[in-house]
GROMACS .gro file of N, CA, C and O in nm:
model
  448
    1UNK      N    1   2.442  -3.244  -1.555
    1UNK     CA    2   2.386  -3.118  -1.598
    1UNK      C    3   2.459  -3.005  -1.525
    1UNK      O    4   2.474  -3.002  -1.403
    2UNK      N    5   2.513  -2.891  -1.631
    2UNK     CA    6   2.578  -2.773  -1.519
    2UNK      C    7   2.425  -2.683  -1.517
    2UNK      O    8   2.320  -2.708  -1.575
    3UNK      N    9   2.459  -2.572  -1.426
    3UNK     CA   10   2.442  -2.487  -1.340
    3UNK      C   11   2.372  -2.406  -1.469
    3UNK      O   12   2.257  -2.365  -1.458
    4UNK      N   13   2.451  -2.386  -1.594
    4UNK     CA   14   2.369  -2.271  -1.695
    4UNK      C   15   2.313  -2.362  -1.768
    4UNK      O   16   2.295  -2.312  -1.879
    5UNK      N   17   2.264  -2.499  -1.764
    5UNK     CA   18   2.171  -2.595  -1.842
    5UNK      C   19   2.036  -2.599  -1.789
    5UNK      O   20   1.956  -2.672  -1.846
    6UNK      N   21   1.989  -2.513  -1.659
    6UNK     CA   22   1.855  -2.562  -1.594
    6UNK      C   23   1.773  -2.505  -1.687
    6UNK      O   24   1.811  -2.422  -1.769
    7UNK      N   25   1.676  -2.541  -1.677
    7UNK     CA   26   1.584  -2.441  -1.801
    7UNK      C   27   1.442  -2.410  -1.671
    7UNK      O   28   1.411  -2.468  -1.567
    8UNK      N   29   1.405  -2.330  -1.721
    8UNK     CA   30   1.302  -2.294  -1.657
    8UNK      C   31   1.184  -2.400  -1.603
    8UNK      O   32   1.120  -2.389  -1.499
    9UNK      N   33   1.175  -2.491  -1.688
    9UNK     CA   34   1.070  -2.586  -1.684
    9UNK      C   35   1.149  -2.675  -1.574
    9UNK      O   36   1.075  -2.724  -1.489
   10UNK      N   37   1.227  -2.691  -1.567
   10UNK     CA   38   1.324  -2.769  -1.415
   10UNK      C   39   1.318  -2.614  -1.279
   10UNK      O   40   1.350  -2.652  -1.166
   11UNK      N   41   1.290  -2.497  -1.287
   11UNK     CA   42   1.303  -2.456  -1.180
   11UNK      C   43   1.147  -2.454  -1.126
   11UNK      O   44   1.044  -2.419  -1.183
   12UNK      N   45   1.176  -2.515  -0.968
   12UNK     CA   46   1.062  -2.451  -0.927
   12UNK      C   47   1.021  -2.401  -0.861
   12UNK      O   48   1.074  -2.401  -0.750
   13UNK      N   49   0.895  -2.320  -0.884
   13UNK     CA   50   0.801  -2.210  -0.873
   13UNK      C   51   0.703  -2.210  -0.766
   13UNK      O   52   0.635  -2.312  -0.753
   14UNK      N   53   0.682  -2.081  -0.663
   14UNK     CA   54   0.643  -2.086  -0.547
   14UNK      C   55   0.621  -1.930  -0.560
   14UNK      O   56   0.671  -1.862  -0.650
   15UNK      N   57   0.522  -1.871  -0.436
   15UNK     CA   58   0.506  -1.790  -0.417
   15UNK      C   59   0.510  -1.721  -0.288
   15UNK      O   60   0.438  -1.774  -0.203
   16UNK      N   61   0.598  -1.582  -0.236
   16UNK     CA   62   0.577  -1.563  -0.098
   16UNK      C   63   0.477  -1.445  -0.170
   16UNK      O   64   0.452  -1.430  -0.289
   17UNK      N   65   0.423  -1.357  -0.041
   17UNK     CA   66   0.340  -1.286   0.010
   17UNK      C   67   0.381  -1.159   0.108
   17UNK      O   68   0.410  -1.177   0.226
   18UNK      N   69   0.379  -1.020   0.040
   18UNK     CA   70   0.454  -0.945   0.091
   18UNK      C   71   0.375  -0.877   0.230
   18UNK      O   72   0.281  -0.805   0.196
   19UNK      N   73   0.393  -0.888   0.373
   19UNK     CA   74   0.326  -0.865   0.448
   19UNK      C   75   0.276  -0.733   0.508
   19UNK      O   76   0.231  -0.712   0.621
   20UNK      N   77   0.296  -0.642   0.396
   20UNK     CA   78   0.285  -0.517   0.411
   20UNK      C   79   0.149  -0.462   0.310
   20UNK      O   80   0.042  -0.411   0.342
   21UNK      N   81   0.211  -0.498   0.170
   21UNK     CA   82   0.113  -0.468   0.085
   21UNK      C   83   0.008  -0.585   0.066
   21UNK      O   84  -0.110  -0.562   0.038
   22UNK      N   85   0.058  -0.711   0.083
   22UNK     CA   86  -0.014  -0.817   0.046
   22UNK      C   87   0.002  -0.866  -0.081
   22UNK      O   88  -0.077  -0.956  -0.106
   23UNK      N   89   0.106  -0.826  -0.203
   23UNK     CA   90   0.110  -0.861  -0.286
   23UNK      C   91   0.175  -0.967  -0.318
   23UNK      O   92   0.293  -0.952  -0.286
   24UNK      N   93   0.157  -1.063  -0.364
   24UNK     CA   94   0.203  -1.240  -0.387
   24UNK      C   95   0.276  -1.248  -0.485
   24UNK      O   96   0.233  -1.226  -0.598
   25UNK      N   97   0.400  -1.279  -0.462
   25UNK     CA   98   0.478  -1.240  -0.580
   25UNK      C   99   0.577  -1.409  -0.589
   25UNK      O  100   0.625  -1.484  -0.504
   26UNK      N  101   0.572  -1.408  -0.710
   26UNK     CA  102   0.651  -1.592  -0.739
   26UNK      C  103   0.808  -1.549  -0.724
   26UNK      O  104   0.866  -1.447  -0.760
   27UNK      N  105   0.849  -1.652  -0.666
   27UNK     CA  106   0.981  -1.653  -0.671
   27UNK      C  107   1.083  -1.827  -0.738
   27UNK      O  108   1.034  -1.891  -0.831
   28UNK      N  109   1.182  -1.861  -0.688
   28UNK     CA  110   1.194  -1.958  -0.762
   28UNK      C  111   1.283  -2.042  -0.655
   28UNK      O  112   1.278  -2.164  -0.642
   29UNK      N  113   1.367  -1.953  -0.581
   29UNK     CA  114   1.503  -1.985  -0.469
   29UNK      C  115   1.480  -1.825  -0.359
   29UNK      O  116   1.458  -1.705  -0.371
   30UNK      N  117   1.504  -1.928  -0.256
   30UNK     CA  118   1.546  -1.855  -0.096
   30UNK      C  119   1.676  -1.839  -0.105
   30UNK      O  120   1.724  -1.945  -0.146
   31UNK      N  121   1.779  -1.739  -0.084
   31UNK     CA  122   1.896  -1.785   0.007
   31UNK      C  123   1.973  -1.631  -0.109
   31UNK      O  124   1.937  -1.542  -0.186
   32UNK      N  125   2.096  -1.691  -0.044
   32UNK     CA  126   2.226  -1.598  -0.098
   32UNK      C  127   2.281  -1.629  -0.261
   32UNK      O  128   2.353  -1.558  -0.330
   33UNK      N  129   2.236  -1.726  -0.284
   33UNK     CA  130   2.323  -1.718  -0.438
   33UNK      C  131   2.230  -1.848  -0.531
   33UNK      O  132   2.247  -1.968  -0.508
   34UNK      N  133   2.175  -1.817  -0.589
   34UNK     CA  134   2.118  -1.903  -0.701
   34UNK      C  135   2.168  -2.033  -0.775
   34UNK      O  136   2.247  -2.012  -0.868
   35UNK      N  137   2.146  -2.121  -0.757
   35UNK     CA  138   2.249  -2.196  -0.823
   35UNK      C  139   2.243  -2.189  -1.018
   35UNK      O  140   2.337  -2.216  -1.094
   36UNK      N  141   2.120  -2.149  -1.052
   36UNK     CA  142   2.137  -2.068  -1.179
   36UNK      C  143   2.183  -1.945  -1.237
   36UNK      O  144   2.153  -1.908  -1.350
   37UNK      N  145   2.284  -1.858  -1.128
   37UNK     CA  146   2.277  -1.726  -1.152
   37UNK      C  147   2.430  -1.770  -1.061
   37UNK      O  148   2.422  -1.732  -0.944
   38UNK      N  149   2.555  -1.838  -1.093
   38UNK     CA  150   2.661  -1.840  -1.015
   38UNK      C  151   2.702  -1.707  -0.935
   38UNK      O  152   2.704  -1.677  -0.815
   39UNK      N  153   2.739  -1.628  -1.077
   39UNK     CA  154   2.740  -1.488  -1.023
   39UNK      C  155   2.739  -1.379  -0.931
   39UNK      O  156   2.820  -1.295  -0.893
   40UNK      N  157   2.618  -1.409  -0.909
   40UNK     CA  158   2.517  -1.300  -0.858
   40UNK      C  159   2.572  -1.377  -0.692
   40UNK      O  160   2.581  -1.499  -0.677
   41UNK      N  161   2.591  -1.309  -0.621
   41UNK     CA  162   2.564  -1.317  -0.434
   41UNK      C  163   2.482  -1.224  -0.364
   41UNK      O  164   2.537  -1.115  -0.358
   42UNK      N  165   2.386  -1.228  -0.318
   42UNK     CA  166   2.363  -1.102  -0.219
   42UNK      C  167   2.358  -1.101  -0.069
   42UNK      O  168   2.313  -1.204  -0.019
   43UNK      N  169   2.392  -1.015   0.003
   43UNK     CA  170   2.451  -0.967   0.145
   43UNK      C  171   2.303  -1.076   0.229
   43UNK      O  172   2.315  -1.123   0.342
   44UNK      N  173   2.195  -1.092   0.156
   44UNK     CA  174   2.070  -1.124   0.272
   44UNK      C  175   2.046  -1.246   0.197
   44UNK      O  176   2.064  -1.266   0.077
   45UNK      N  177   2.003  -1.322   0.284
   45UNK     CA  178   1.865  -1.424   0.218
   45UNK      C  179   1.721  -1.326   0.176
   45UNK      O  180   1.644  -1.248   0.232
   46UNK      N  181   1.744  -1.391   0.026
   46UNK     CA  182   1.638  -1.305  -0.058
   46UNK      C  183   1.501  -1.408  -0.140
   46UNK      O  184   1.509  -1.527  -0.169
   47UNK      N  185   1.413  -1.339  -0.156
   47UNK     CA  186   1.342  -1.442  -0.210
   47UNK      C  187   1.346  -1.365  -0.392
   47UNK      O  188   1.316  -1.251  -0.428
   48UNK      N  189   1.397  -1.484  -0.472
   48UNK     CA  190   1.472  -1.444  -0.611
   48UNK      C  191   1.397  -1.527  -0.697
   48UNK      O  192   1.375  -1.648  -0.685
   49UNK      N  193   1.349  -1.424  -0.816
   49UNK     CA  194   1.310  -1.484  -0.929
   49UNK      C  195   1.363  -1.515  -1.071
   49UNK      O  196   1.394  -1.415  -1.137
   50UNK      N  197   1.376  -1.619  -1.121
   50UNK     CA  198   1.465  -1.606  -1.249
   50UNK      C  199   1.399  -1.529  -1.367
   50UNK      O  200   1.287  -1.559  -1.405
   51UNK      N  201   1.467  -1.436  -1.419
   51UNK     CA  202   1.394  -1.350  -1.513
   51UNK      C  203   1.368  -1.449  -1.643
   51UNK      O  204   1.458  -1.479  -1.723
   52UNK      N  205   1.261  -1.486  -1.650
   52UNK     CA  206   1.222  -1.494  -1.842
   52UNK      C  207   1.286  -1.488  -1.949
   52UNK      O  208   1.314  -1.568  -2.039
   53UNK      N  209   1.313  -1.344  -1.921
   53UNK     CA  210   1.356  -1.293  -2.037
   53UNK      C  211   1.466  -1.282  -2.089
   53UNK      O  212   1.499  -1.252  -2.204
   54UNK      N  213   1.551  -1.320  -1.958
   54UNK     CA  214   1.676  -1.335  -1.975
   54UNK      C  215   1.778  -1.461  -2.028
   54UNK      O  216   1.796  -1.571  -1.976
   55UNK      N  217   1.832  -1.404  -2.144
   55UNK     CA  218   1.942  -1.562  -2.177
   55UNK      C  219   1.970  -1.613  -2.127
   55UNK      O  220   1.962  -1.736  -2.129
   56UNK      N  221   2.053  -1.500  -2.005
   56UNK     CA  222   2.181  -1.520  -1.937
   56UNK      C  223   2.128  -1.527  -1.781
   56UNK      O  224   2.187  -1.466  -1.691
   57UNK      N  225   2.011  -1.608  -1.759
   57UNK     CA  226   1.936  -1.637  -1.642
   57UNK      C  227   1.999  -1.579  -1.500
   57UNK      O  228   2.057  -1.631  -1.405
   58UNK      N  229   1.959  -1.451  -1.533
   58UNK     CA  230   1.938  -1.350  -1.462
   58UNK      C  231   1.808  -1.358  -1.361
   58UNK      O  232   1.688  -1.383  -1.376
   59UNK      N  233   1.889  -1.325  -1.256
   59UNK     CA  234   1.739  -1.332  -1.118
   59UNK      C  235   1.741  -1.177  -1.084
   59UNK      O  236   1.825  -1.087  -1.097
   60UNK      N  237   1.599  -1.187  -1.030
   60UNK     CA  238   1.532  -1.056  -0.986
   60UNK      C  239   1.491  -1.036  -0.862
   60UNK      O  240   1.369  -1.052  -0.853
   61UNK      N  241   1.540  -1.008  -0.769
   61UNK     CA  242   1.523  -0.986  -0.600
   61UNK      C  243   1.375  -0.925  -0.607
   61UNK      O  244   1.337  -0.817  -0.652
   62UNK      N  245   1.293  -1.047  -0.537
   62UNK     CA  246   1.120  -0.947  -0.523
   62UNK      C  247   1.067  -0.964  -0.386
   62UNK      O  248   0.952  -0.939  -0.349
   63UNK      N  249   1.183  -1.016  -0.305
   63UNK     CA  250   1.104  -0.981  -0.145
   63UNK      C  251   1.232  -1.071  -0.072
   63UNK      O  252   1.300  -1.160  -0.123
   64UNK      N  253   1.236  -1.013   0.068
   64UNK     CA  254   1.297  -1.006   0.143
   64UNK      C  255   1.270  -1.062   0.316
   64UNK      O  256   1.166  -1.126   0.332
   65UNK      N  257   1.347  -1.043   0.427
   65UNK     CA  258   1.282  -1.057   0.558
   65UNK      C  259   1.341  -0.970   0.636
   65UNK      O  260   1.452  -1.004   0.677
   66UNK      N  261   1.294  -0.852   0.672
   66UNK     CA  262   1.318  -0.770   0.751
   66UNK      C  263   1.470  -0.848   0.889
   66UNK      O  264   1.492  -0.951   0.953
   67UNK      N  265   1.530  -0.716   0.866
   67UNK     CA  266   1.649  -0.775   0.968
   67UNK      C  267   1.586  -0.713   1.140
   67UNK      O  268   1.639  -0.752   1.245
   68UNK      N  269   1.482  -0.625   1.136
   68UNK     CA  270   1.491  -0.633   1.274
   68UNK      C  271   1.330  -0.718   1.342
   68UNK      O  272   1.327  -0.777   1.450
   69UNK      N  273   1.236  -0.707   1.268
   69UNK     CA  274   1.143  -0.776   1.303
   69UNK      C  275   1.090  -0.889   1.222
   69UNK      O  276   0.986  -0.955   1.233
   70UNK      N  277   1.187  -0.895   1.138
   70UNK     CA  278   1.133  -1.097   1.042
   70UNK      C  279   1.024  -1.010   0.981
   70UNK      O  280   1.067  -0.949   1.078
   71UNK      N  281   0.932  -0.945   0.924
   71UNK     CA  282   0.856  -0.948   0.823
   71UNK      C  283   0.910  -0.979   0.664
   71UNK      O  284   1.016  -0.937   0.619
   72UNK      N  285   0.838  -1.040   0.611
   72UNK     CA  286   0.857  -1.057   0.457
   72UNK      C  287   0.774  -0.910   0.408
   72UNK      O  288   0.662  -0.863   0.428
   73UNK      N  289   0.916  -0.863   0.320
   73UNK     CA  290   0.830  -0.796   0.280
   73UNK      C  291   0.925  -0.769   0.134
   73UNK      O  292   1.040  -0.809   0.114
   74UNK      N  293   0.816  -0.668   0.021
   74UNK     CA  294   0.835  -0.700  -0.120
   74UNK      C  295   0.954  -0.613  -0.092
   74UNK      O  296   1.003  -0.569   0.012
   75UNK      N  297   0.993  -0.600  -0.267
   75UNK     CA  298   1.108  -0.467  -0.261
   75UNK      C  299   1.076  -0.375  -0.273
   75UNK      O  300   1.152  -0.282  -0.245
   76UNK      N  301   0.968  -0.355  -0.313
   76UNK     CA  302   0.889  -0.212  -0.313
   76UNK      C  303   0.808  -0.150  -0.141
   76UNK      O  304   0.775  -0.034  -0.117
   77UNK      N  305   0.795  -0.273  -0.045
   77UNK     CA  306   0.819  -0.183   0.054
   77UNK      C  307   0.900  -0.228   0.158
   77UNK      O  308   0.868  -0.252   0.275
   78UNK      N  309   0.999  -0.238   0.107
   78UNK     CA  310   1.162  -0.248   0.184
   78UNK      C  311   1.256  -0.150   0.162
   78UNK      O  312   1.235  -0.060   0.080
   79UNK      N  313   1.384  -0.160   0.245
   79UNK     CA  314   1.488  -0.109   0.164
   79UNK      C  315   1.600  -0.197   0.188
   79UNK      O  316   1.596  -0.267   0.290
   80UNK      N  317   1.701  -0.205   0.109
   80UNK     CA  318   1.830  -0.270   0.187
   80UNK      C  319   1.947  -0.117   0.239
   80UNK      O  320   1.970  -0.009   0.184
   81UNK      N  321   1.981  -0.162   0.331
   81UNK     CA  322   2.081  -0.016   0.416
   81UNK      C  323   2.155  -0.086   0.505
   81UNK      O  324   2.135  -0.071   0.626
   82UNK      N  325   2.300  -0.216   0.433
   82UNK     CA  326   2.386  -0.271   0.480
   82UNK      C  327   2.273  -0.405   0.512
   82UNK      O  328   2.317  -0.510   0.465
   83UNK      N  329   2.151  -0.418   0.577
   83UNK     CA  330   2.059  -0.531   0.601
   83UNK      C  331   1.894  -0.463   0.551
   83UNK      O  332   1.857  -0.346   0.564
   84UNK      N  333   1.813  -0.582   0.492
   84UNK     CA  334   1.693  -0.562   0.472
   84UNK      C  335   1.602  -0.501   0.574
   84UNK      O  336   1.579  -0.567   0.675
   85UNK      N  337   1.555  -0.398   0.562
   85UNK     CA  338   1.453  -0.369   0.644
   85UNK      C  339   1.329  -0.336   0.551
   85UNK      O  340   1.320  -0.284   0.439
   86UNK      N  341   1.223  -0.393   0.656
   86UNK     CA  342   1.050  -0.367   0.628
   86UNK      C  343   1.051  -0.153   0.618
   86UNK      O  344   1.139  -0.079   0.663
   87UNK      N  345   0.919  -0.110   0.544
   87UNK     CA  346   0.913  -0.017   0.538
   87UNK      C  347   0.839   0.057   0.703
   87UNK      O  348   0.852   0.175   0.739
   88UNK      N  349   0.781  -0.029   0.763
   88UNK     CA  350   0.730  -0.035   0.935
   88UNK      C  351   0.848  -0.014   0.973
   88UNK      O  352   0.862   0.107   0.989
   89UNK      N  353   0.960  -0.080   1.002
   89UNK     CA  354   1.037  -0.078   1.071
   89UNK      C  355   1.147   0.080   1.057
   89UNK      O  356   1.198   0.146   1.148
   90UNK      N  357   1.153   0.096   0.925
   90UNK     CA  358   1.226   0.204   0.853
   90UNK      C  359   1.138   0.346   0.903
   90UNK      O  360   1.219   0.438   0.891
   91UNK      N  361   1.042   0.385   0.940
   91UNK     CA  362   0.991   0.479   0.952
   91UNK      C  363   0.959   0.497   1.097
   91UNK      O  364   0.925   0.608   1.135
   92UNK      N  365   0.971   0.337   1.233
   92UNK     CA  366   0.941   0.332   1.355
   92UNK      C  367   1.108   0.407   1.356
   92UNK      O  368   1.098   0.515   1.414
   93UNK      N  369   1.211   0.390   1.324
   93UNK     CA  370   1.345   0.392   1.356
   93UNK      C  371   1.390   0.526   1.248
   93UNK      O  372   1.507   0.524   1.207
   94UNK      N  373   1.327   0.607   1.215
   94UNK     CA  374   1.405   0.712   1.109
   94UNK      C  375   1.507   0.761   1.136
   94UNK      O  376   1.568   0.813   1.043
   95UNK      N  377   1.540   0.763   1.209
   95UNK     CA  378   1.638   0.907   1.310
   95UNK      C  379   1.765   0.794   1.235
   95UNK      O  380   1.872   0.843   1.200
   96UNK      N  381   1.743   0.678   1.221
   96UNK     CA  382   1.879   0.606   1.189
   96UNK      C  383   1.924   0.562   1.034
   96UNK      O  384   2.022   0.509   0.982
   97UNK      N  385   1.757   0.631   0.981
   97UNK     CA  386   1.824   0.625   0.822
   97UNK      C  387   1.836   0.758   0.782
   97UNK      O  388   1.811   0.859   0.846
   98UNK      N  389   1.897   0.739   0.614
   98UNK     CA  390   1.887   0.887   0.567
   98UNK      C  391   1.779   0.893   0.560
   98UNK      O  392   1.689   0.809   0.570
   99UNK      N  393   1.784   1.076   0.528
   99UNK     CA  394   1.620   1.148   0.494
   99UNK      C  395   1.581   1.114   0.373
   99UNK      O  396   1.458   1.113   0.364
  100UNK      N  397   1.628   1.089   0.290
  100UNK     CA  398   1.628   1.038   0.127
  100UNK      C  399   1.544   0.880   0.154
  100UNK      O  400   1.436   0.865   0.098
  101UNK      N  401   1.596   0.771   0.236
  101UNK     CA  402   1.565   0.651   0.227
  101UNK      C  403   1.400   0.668   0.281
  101UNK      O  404   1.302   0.626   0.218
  102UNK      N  405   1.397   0.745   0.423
  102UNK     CA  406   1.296   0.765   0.455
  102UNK      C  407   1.174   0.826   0.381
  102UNK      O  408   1.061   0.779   0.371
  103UNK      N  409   1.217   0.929   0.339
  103UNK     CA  410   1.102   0.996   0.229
  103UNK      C  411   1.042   0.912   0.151
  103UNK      O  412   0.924   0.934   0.124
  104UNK      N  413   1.121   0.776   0.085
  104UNK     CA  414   1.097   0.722   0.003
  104UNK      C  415   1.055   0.628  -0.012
  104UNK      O  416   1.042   0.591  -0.129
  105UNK      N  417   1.005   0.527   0.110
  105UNK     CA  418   0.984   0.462   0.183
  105UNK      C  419   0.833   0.505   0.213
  105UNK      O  420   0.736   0.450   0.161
  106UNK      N  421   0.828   0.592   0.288
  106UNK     CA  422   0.706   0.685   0.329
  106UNK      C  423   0.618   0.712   0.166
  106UNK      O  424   0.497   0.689   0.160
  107UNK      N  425   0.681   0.753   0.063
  107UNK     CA  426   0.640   0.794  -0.049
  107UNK      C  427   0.547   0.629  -0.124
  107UNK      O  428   0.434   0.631  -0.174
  108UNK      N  429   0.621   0.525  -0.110
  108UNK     CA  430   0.576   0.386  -0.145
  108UNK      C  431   0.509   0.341  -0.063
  108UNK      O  432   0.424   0.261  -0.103
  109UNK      N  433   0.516   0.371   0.096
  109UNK     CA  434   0.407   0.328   0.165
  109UNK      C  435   0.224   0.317   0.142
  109UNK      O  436   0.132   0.236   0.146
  110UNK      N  437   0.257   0.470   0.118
  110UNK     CA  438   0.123   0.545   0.102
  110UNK      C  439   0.082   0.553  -0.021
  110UNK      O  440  -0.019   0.620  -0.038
  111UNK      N  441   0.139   0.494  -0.129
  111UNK     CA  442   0.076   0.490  -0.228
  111UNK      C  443   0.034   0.303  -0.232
  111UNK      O  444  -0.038   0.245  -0.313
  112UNK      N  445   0.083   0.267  -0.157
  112UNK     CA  446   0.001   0.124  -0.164
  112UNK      C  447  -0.170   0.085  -0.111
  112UNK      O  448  -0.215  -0.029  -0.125
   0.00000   0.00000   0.00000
């Protein structure tokens, strides 16, 4: 069997838990590169979901582990800036991101 033959019903399905918001989000694979998605690499170990909807089994980055204090956290309150960081960590340390990342960060915090 290659790599673009898995079908969904062969991947499996797990869920992390984003430790910020608390939202439980399924994923499918840990790590840097999917073995259904050759393609695709990313810079972190990510927790990746294979999209549905996609033919061309396409994954969707939905949570992460903070590079300076290990939290899991979703993508909605992370950022990536060269390494994953938690939105805690991004706002204890501002002075070292942009004002843009920060605002925005701060802006998703507080609406959770």
């Amino acid at each position: 069997m290659t790599e673009a033959t898995i079908t969904s019903q062969e991947v499996k399905r797990d869920t992390v838990t984003c430790q910020l918001c608390l939202t439980q989000l399924p994923y499918d694979f840990y790590g840097k590169k999917a073995p259904y998605c050759p393609g695709v690499v990313y810079l972190d170990d990510t927790y990746l979901f294979r999209d549905p909807y996609s033919p061309e089994a396409r994954v969707l980055p939905v949570a992460g582990s903070c590079d300076l204090c290990s939290t899991i956290s979703c993508i909605n309150c992370s950022v990536f800036y060269t390494k994953r960081f938690c939105g805690k960590c991004v706002l204890e340390n501002s002075n070292y991101f942009p004002v843009q990342i920060v605002n925005s960060i701060r802006d998703k915090l507080t609406q959770t």
